[in-house]
Short mmCIF file of C-alpha atoms in Angstrom, two decimals:
data_model
loop_
_atom_site.label_atom_id
_atom_site.label_comp_id
_atom_site.label_asym_id
_atom_site.label_seq_id
_atom_site.Cartn_x
_atom_site.Cartn_y
_atom_site.Cartn_z
CA MET A 125 0.00 0.02 0.01
CA ARG A 126 2.79 2.40 0.92
CA ALA A 127 4.60 1.73 -2.34
CA ALA A 128 1.40 2.43 -4.29
CA VAL A 129 0.96 5.76 -2.51
CA LEU A 130 4.60 6.69 -3.19
CA LEU A 131 4.20 5.71 -6.84
CA GLY A 132 1.05 7.84 -7.04
CA ILE A 133 2.84 10.82 -5.59
CA LEU A 134 5.75 10.39 -8.02
CA LEU A 135 3.39 10.14 -11.02
CA PHE A 136 1.48 13.21 -9.81
CA CYS A 137 4.74 15.20 -9.42
CA ALA A 138 5.92 14.10 -12.86
CA ALA A 139 2.66 15.30 -14.37
CA CYS A 140 3.13 18.66 -12.66
CA ALA A 141 6.55 19.23 -14.17
CA GLY A 142 6.44 21.67 -17.04
CA THR A 143 7.05 20.53 -20.56
CA PRO A 144 10.62 21.44 -21.50
CA LEU A 145 10.83 24.37 -23.86
CA GLN A 146 12.15 23.82 -27.35
CA ASN A 147 14.64 25.78 -29.39
CA ASN A 148 12.89 25.79 -32.80
CA SER A 149 14.17 27.79 -35.71
CA LEU A 150 11.75 30.31 -37.21
CA ASP A 151 10.84 30.21 -40.86
CA GLY A 152 10.61 33.53 -42.63
CA VAL A 153 7.07 34.76 -43.09
CA GLN A 154 6.58 36.12 -46.58
CA ASP A 155 5.04 39.61 -47.03
CA LEU A 156 4.40 40.27 -43.36
CA GLY A 157 3.13 43.79 -44.15
CA ARG A 158 0.46 42.38 -46.44
CA LEU A 159 -0.63 39.83 -43.78
CA ARG A 160 -0.91 42.61 -41.20
CA ALA A 161 -2.93 44.77 -43.60
CA GLU A 162 -5.31 41.83 -44.20
CA ALA A 163 -5.64 41.22 -40.44
CA LEU A 164 -6.54 44.90 -39.86
CA SER A 165 -8.97 44.88 -42.77
CA LEU A 166 -10.75 41.77 -41.45
CA VAL A 167 -10.98 43.16 -37.91
CA ASN A 168 -12.33 46.47 -39.14
CA GLN A 169 -14.83 44.77 -41.46
CA ALA A 170 -16.23 42.85 -38.43
CA ARG A 171 -16.29 46.06 -36.37
CA ARG A 172 -18.02 47.99 -39.15
CA GLN A 173 -20.69 45.30 -39.46
CA SER A 174 -21.29 45.64 -35.71
CA GLY A 175 -21.37 49.44 -35.72
CA VAL A 176 -18.04 49.76 -33.86
CA PRO A 177 -15.38 52.36 -34.81
CA PRO A 178 -12.38 50.96 -36.75
CA LEU A 179 -9.02 50.25 -35.22
CA ARG A 180 -5.69 51.54 -36.49
CA LEU A 181 -2.55 49.42 -36.66
CA ASP A 182 -0.14 50.42 -33.92
CA PRO A 183 3.59 49.71 -34.43
CA THR A 184 4.33 49.28 -30.72
CA LEU A 185 1.41 46.91 -30.22
CA THR A 186 2.39 45.07 -33.40
CA ALA A 187 5.94 44.66 -32.08
CA ALA A 188 4.54 43.15 -28.88
CA ALA A 189 2.28 40.78 -30.89
CA GLN A 190 5.16 39.75 -33.17
CA ALA A 191 7.47 39.12 -30.25
CA HIS A 192 4.90 36.84 -28.64
CA ALA A 193 4.15 34.94 -31.84
CA GLU A 194 7.88 34.37 -32.42
CA ASP A 195 8.48 33.41 -28.78
CA MET A 196 5.74 30.79 -28.87
CA ALA A 197 6.98 29.41 -32.21
CA ARG A 198 10.62 29.34 -31.14
CA ARG A 199 10.06 27.80 -27.72
CA GLY A 200 7.10 25.59 -28.61
CA PHE A 201 4.55 26.80 -26.06
CA TYR A 202 1.03 28.17 -26.54
CA ALA A 203 -0.32 30.53 -23.89
CA HIS A 204 -1.14 34.18 -23.17
CA ARG A 205 1.59 34.19 -20.58
CA SER A 206 5.19 33.26 -21.37
CA PRO A 207 6.90 30.59 -19.29
CA GLU A 208 8.32 33.52 -17.26
CA ARG A 209 4.70 34.68 -16.63
CA GLN A 210 4.95 37.79 -18.90
CA ASP A 211 1.64 38.87 -20.35
CA ILE A 212 0.41 41.32 -23.01
CA GLY A 213 0.84 44.26 -20.69
CA ASP A 214 4.47 43.32 -20.02
CA ARG A 215 5.20 42.78 -23.74
CA TYR A 216 3.54 46.05 -24.72
CA GLN A 217 5.64 47.99 -22.19
CA ALA A 218 8.82 46.11 -23.13
CA ASN A 219 8.31 47.22 -26.73
CA GLY A 220 7.88 50.89 -25.84
CA GLY A 221 4.22 51.12 -24.91
CA GLY A 222 3.02 53.22 -21.99
CA LEU A 223 0.08 52.91 -19.69
CA TRP A 224 -3.28 51.82 -21.00
CA SER A 225 -6.98 52.13 -20.15
CA VAL A 226 -7.75 48.66 -21.52
CA ILE A 227 -5.60 45.99 -23.20
CA GLY A 228 -6.37 42.58 -24.65
CA GLU A 229 -5.00 39.71 -26.73
CA ASN A 230 -6.17 36.87 -28.97
CA ILE A 231 -3.86 33.98 -29.85
CA SER A 232 -4.26 31.08 -32.20
CA THR A 233 -2.18 28.30 -33.70
CA CYS A 234 -2.41 25.66 -36.33
CA LEU A 235 -0.43 22.59 -37.33
CA ASN A 236 0.32 21.58 -40.93
CA CYS A 237 -0.32 25.01 -42.27
CA VAL A 238 1.47 27.99 -43.75
CA ALA A 239 1.52 31.66 -42.69
CA ASP A 240 -0.31 33.24 -45.66
CA LEU A 241 -3.39 35.30 -46.46
CA GLY A 242 -5.66 32.27 -46.32
CA ARG A 243 -4.36 31.39 -42.86
CA VAL A 244 -4.90 34.97 -41.57
CA ARG A 245 -8.52 34.68 -42.77
CA GLU A 246 -8.90 31.28 -41.07
CA PHE A 247 -7.53 32.68 -37.81
CA GLN A 248 -9.94 35.62 -37.99
CA ALA A 249 -12.90 33.35 -38.73
CA GLY A 250 -11.97 31.16 -35.78
CA TRP A 251 -11.68 34.09 -33.45
CA MET A 252 -15.07 35.39 -34.57
CA ARG A 253 -16.66 32.01 -33.74
CA SER A 254 -15.34 32.22 -30.15
CA SER A 255 -17.32 34.50 -27.81
CA GLY A 256 -14.27 35.66 -25.84
CA HIS A 257 -12.13 36.39 -28.91
CA ARG A 258 -15.04 38.03 -30.69
CA ARG A 259 -15.62 40.24 -27.67
CA ASN A 260 -12.03 41.53 -27.94
CA ILE A 261 -12.37 42.18 -31.66
CA LEU A 262 -15.62 44.10 -31.26
CA ASP A 263 -14.85 45.88 -27.98
CA PRO A 264 -15.54 49.59 -28.65
CA ARG A 265 -13.07 50.61 -25.92
CA PHE A 266 -10.12 49.52 -28.08
CA ASP A 267 -8.78 51.91 -30.71
CA ARG A 268 -5.57 50.19 -31.79
CA LEU A 269 -4.57 46.79 -33.12
CA GLY A 270 -1.31 44.89 -33.26
CA PHE A 271 -0.81 41.70 -35.28
CA GLY A 272 2.00 39.20 -35.22
CA ILE A 273 2.44 35.88 -37.02
CA ALA A 274 5.31 33.39 -36.90
CA GLN A 275 6.03 29.99 -38.33
CA SER A 276 8.31 27.14 -37.29
CA GLY A 277 8.12 24.15 -39.56
CA SER A 278 4.45 23.44 -40.24
CA LYS A 279 3.20 25.20 -37.11
CA VAL A 280 1.95 28.78 -37.27
CA TYR A 281 1.18 31.09 -34.34
CA ALA A 282 -0.84 34.29 -34.62
CA VAL A 283 -1.38 37.04 -32.10
CA GLN A 284 -3.89 39.92 -32.18
CA THR A 285 -3.32 42.60 -29.58
CA PHE A 286 -5.69 45.45 -28.67
CA VAL A 287 -5.21 48.62 -26.64
CA ARG A 288 -6.51 52.00 -25.75
CA PRO A 289 -3.63 53.96 -24.25
CA ARG A 290 -4.32 55.90 -21.12
CA ALA A 291 -4.82 59.60 -21.65
CA TYR A 292 -2.38 61.56 -19.55
#
């Protein structure tokens, strides 16, 4: 009985251990500017259809989104928080952003795919089918968008970031 309890504890502890991070190489994403323009267009189309003001692409927010997409692809994790527990607010500030009134993020990934216009459209369609992601896209409090996309092998990661900077 005692051995079974000890084995159960060991198995439980092994399951608690984090998955080791990888060191994947990143593949170049072709025409990143065009993919970002498409992401912005799709978000603003959804906002227009819902009577919400459009967003504008923000370079600081885009840098934060791109950094997160590349970090997930390189290290092989998928989460809003990095393994070091950094979140969108931390990434926004690390890339030169200031304080904000409201900030949000959508992430998505796919396996056996390519980072192209079709994939950007698929990510957007998926986010619009999810109530939480859709809420971010249509939130009238946001006025800026960032978009990042990264690929490692056949796995693609996409990040939409949203913000309304705090008025000083």
